[in-house]
Amino acid sequence: MKIDLTGKVDAWEVYQKLEAEYLNPVEQIIRTRLPLFTLEGEAWRGAEAAVDALLREKAKHLSAIQLGARVVWDEQVDRAALYSGSHLCIVDTVDGAAELRRGGTEVTSTLGVFRNDGTCPLAIVSYPFARDRVIDINGLVYRLPSNQEIRSVEDYRLPLRKAKRDITEFDIAERYDPYDETKDKLRSLEKMLVGRRMVVPIGSIAKMALSVTTGPFDIFMSKKRKPEQPHDYRIVQQIIGDAGGVFTDLQGNKPDGHSDIDGIIASSHPENYRRFIDCLRK
């Protein structure tokens, strides 16, 4: 199976093959190896290395599934030449490793196929412990169970989120690293009268950001000490945009997909985004 520049390959068939040969095994490894991550010290590091080796061994098969594709690990993304040459398969086997390490389950595994012009025929964010996945196939977004037969994929198509009339109705999810600049940003948000706010200190960025697409949040905002790298946001940016939402950095700029960005603002609807940004800048 090959994703090539002509766009004639059936991305759904590629997904089905990925499911059997990559997604299911990787999700099973993450679920069943979780107890190893609760170990301390040298035992932990040994367990982490063992699990990482298993995950990467599975990911090596991606090149065979998609002939000619270069498999690019999250820490290996060459930002200056991300879309040059042949198409890419960008893999982040565990997003939310710190959450997994402490015994939690708020983790995801992400995969995206990108042509050399930057377009993305297939993006996947899987939830190993929830046993479902959000997939974007040629611009159509679905949430599929991973443990049952799919009779009609259209039954799982995610509906477009609606705009809310006023910011007082907004539900906002936030994630920050604890440092002084964050405290200032939190104070500015506290002045805003919104429906519900939830601050999450740890876990998968992909899962939190996609909450504006899958629900229940209207806005996701993240600010960390270090910039967000392309492997952290590119796949999620694709899915949110194709689902009718908005994804920018904290300055309101649309990321180019191959540069680091300063924080994230994701919204379920362009009108919700506009209202939020207007209030944030007051």
Coordinates of C-alpha atoms in Angstrom, one line a residue:
M1 CA 0.0 0.0 0.0
K2 CA 1.4 3.4 -0.9
I3 CA 0.5 7.0 -0.4
D4 CA 1.9 8.8 -3.4
L5 CA 1.7 12.2 -5.0
T6 CA -1.2 11.4 -7.3
G7 CA -3.7 11.0 -4.5
K8 CA -5.2 7.9 -6.2
V9 CA -4.6 5.6 -3.3
D10 CA -7.6 4.8 -1.1
A11 CA -6.7 6.3 2.3
W12 CA -9.4 4.1 4.0
E13 CA -7.7 1.0 2.8
V14 CA -4.4 2.3 4.1
Y15 CA -6.1 3.0 7.5
Q16 CA -7.5 -0.6 7.6
K17 CA -4.0 -2.0 7.0
L18 CA -2.5 0.3 9.5
E19 CA -5.1 -0.8 12.1
A20 CA -4.2 -4.4 11.7
E21 CA -0.4 -4.1 11.4
Y22 CA 0.4 -1.1 13.5
L23 CA -2.3 0.6 15.5
N24 CA -3.7 -2.5 17.3
P25 CA -0.3 -3.9 18.3
V26 CA 1.0 -0.5 19.5
E27 CA -2.2 0.2 21.5
Q28 CA -2.0 -3.2 23.1
I29 CA 1.6 -2.6 24.1
I30 CA 0.8 0.7 25.7
R31 CA -2.1 -0.8 27.6
T32 CA -0.4 -4.0 28.8
R33 CA 3.0 -2.4 29.5
L34 CA 1.6 0.4 31.7
P35 CA 2.6 -1.2 35.0
L36 CA 6.2 -1.1 34.0
F37 CA 6.0 2.7 33.9
T38 CA 5.2 2.9 37.6
L39 CA 8.6 1.5 38.6
E40 CA 11.2 3.9 40.1
G41 CA 14.9 4.7 39.3
E42 CA 16.9 2.3 37.2
A43 CA 14.1 -0.2 37.0
W44 CA 11.9 2.5 35.4
R45 CA 14.5 3.4 32.9
G46 CA 15.0 -0.2 31.9
A47 CA 11.3 -0.7 31.5
E48 CA 10.9 2.5 29.5
A49 CA 13.7 1.5 27.1
A50 CA 12.1 -2.0 26.7
V51 CA 8.7 -0.5 25.9
D52 CA 10.2 2.1 23.6
A53 CA 12.1 -0.6 21.7
L54 CA 8.9 -2.6 21.2
L55 CA 6.9 0.4 19.9
R56 CA 9.7 1.4 17.5
E57 CA 10.0 -2.1 16.2
K58 CA 6.3 -2.0 15.3
A59 CA 6.6 1.4 13.7
K60 CA 9.4 0.1 11.4
H61 CA 6.7 -1.9 9.6
L62 CA 5.1 1.4 8.4
S63 CA 7.6 1.6 5.6
A64 CA 6.4 -1.8 4.4
I65 CA 2.8 -0.8 4.6
Q66 CA 3.4 2.4 2.8
L67 CA 6.1 1.7 0.3
G68 CA 8.6 4.5 -0.2
A69 CA 7.5 6.5 2.8
R70 CA 10.1 7.8 5.3
V71 CA 9.1 7.1 8.9
V72 CA 10.0 10.1 11.0
W73 CA 10.2 9.9 14.8
D74 CA 8.9 12.7 16.8
E75 CA 12.3 13.9 17.9
Q76 CA 13.8 13.5 14.4
V77 CA 11.5 15.9 12.5
D78 CA 13.7 18.1 10.3
R79 CA 11.7 21.2 10.5
A80 CA 13.5 23.0 7.7
A81 CA 12.8 20.2 5.2
L82 CA 9.7 18.5 6.5
Y83 CA 7.9 18.3 3.2
S84 CA 10.9 17.9 0.8
G85 CA 11.5 14.7 -1.1
S86 CA 9.1 11.8 -0.6
H87 CA 6.1 11.7 1.5
L88 CA 6.4 11.3 5.3
C89 CA 4.9 9.2 8.0
I90 CA 5.3 11.3 11.2
V91 CA 4.9 9.1 14.3
D92 CA 4.5 10.0 18.0
T93 CA 4.0 6.6 19.6
V94 CA 3.2 7.9 23.0
D95 CA 1.9 11.5 23.5
G96 CA 1.7 12.1 27.3
A97 CA 4.6 9.9 28.4
A98 CA 4.8 11.7 31.8
E99 CA 1.1 10.8 32.4
L100 CA 1.8 7.2 31.4
R101 CA 4.9 7.1 33.6
R102 CA 2.9 8.0 36.7
G103 CA 0.3 5.3 36.0
G104 CA -2.3 7.5 34.3
T105 CA -4.3 6.8 31.1
E106 CA -4.7 10.2 29.5
V107 CA -2.3 9.3 26.6
T108 CA -2.6 9.1 22.9
S109 CA -0.6 7.7 20.0
T110 CA -0.5 9.8 16.8
L111 CA 0.4 9.2 13.2
G112 CA 0.1 11.3 10.1
V113 CA 0.9 10.8 6.4
F114 CA 2.1 13.9 4.6
R115 CA 2.7 14.4 0.9
N116 CA 5.7 16.4 -0.1
D117 CA 3.4 19.4 -0.8
G118 CA 2.3 19.4 2.9
T119 CA -1.1 18.0 2.3
C120 CA -2.3 15.2 4.7
P121 CA -4.5 12.4 3.3
L122 CA -4.5 10.5 6.6
A123 CA -4.2 11.6 10.2
I124 CA -4.8 9.4 13.3
V125 CA -5.0 10.1 17.0
S126 CA -5.7 6.9 18.9
Y127 CA -6.8 6.6 22.5
P128 CA -5.4 3.2 23.7
F129 CA -7.2 3.1 27.0
A130 CA -10.5 4.5 25.7
R131 CA -10.3 2.0 22.8
D132 CA -11.2 4.4 20.1
R133 CA -9.6 6.7 17.5
V134 CA -10.1 10.0 15.8
I135 CA -9.2 9.7 12.2
D136 CA -9.1 12.3 9.3
I137 CA -9.3 10.7 5.9
N138 CA -9.0 13.2 3.0
G139 CA -10.5 16.0 5.1
L140 CA -13.4 14.0 6.6
V141 CA -13.2 13.4 10.4
Y142 CA -14.5 10.3 12.2
R143 CA -14.4 8.9 15.7
L144 CA -14.2 5.1 15.4
P145 CA -14.2 2.4 18.0
S146 CA -11.1 0.2 17.9
N147 CA -12.6 -2.9 19.4
Q148 CA -15.6 -3.6 17.2
E149 CA -16.5 -4.2 13.6
I150 CA -17.3 -1.0 11.5
R151 CA -20.3 -1.7 9.3
S152 CA -20.8 1.9 8.0
V153 CA -18.0 4.4 8.6
E154 CA -20.4 7.3 8.0
D155 CA -22.2 6.4 11.2
Y156 CA -19.1 7.7 13.0
R157 CA -18.6 11.0 11.2
L158 CA -18.1 13.8 13.7
P159 CA -20.6 16.6 13.3
L160 CA -19.4 20.2 13.0
R161 CA -19.4 22.0 16.3
K162 CA -21.7 25.1 16.5
A163 CA -20.9 28.6 17.5
K164 CA -22.1 29.8 20.9
R165 CA -23.8 33.1 21.3
D166 CA -21.7 34.5 24.1
I167 CA -18.4 33.8 25.9
T168 CA -20.3 33.3 29.1
E169 CA -21.4 30.0 27.6
F170 CA -17.9 28.8 26.7
D171 CA -16.2 25.7 28.2
I172 CA -12.5 26.2 28.2
A173 CA -9.7 23.6 28.8
E174 CA -6.2 24.8 29.7
R175 CA -2.8 23.4 30.1
Y176 CA 0.3 25.2 31.5
D177 CA 3.7 24.7 32.9
P178 CA 3.9 26.3 36.3
Y179 CA 5.9 29.5 35.9
D180 CA 5.4 33.2 36.3
E181 CA 4.3 34.1 32.8
T182 CA 1.6 31.4 33.1
K183 CA 0.3 33.0 36.3
D184 CA -0.1 36.3 34.4
K185 CA -2.0 34.5 31.6
L186 CA -4.2 32.8 34.2
R187 CA -5.1 36.1 35.8
S188 CA -6.3 37.5 32.5
L189 CA -8.5 34.4 31.9
E190 CA -9.9 34.7 35.4
K191 CA -11.4 38.0 34.5
M192 CA -13.4 36.4 31.8
L193 CA -16.8 35.1 32.7
V194 CA -17.0 31.7 31.1
G195 CA -19.2 28.6 31.5
R196 CA -16.5 26.1 32.7
R197 CA -12.8 26.1 33.0
M198 CA -10.6 23.0 33.5
V199 CA -6.8 23.3 34.0
V200 CA -5.0 20.1 33.3
P201 CA -1.3 20.0 34.3
I202 CA -0.3 16.8 32.6
G203 CA -1.4 14.4 29.9
S204 CA -1.6 14.2 26.1
I205 CA -1.7 17.6 24.3
A206 CA -3.3 15.9 21.3
K207 CA -6.2 14.6 23.4
M208 CA -6.8 18.0 25.2
A209 CA -6.6 19.9 21.9
L210 CA -9.0 17.5 20.1
S211 CA -11.6 18.1 22.9
V212 CA -12.7 21.1 20.8
T213 CA -13.6 18.7 18.0
T214 CA -14.9 15.7 20.0
G215 CA -16.3 17.8 22.8
P216 CA -17.1 19.0 25.4
F217 CA -14.8 22.1 25.2
D218 CA -15.1 25.2 23.0
I219 CA -11.6 26.4 23.5
F220 CA -8.3 24.8 24.4
M221 CA -5.3 26.9 25.4
S222 CA -1.8 25.8 26.2
K223 CA 1.3 27.6 27.2
K224 CA 4.5 25.7 28.2
R225 CA 8.0 26.8 29.1
K226 CA 9.3 25.3 25.8
P227 CA 7.8 25.9 22.4
E228 CA 5.5 23.3 20.9
Q229 CA 7.3 21.3 18.2
P230 CA 5.8 20.3 14.9
H231 CA 5.3 16.6 15.9
D232 CA 3.3 17.9 18.9
Y233 CA 0.8 19.9 16.9
R234 CA 0.8 19.1 13.2
I235 CA -1.5 16.1 13.2
V236 CA -3.9 17.7 15.6
Q237 CA -3.9 21.0 13.7
Q238 CA -4.9 19.1 10.6
I239 CA -7.8 17.3 12.3
I240 CA -9.2 20.4 14.0
G241 CA -9.1 22.4 10.8
D242 CA -10.8 19.7 8.8
A243 CA -13.5 19.5 11.4
G244 CA -14.3 23.2 11.0
G245 CA -12.3 24.5 13.9
V246 CA -9.4 26.9 14.3
F247 CA -5.8 26.2 15.4
T248 CA -3.3 29.0 16.0
D249 CA -0.4 29.9 18.3
L250 CA -1.0 32.4 21.2
Q251 CA -0.4 35.3 18.8
G252 CA -3.2 34.2 16.5
N253 CA -0.9 33.0 13.8
K254 CA -1.7 29.8 11.8
P255 CA 1.4 27.4 12.2
D256 CA 3.2 26.5 9.0
G257 CA 3.6 22.9 10.2
H258 CA 7.4 22.8 10.2
S259 CA 8.3 25.5 12.8
D260 CA 8.1 25.6 16.6
I261 CA 5.2 27.7 18.0
D262 CA 4.7 29.6 21.2
G263 CA 1.6 27.9 22.8
I264 CA -1.7 26.8 21.3
I265 CA -5.2 28.2 21.0
A266 CA -7.7 25.7 19.5
S267 CA -11.3 26.5 19.0
S268 CA -14.4 24.4 18.0
H269 CA -15.7 27.1 15.6
P270 CA -14.3 30.3 13.9
E271 CA -16.8 32.5 15.7
N272 CA -16.0 31.1 19.1
Y273 CA -12.3 31.7 18.3
R274 CA -13.0 35.3 17.4
R275 CA -14.9 36.0 20.6
F276 CA -12.3 34.4 22.7
I277 CA -9.4 36.3 21.1
D278 CA -11.3 39.6 21.4
C279 CA -11.8 39.0 25.2
L280 CA -8.3 37.8 25.7
R281 CA -6.8 41.0 24.2
K282 CA -8.9 43.4 26.2

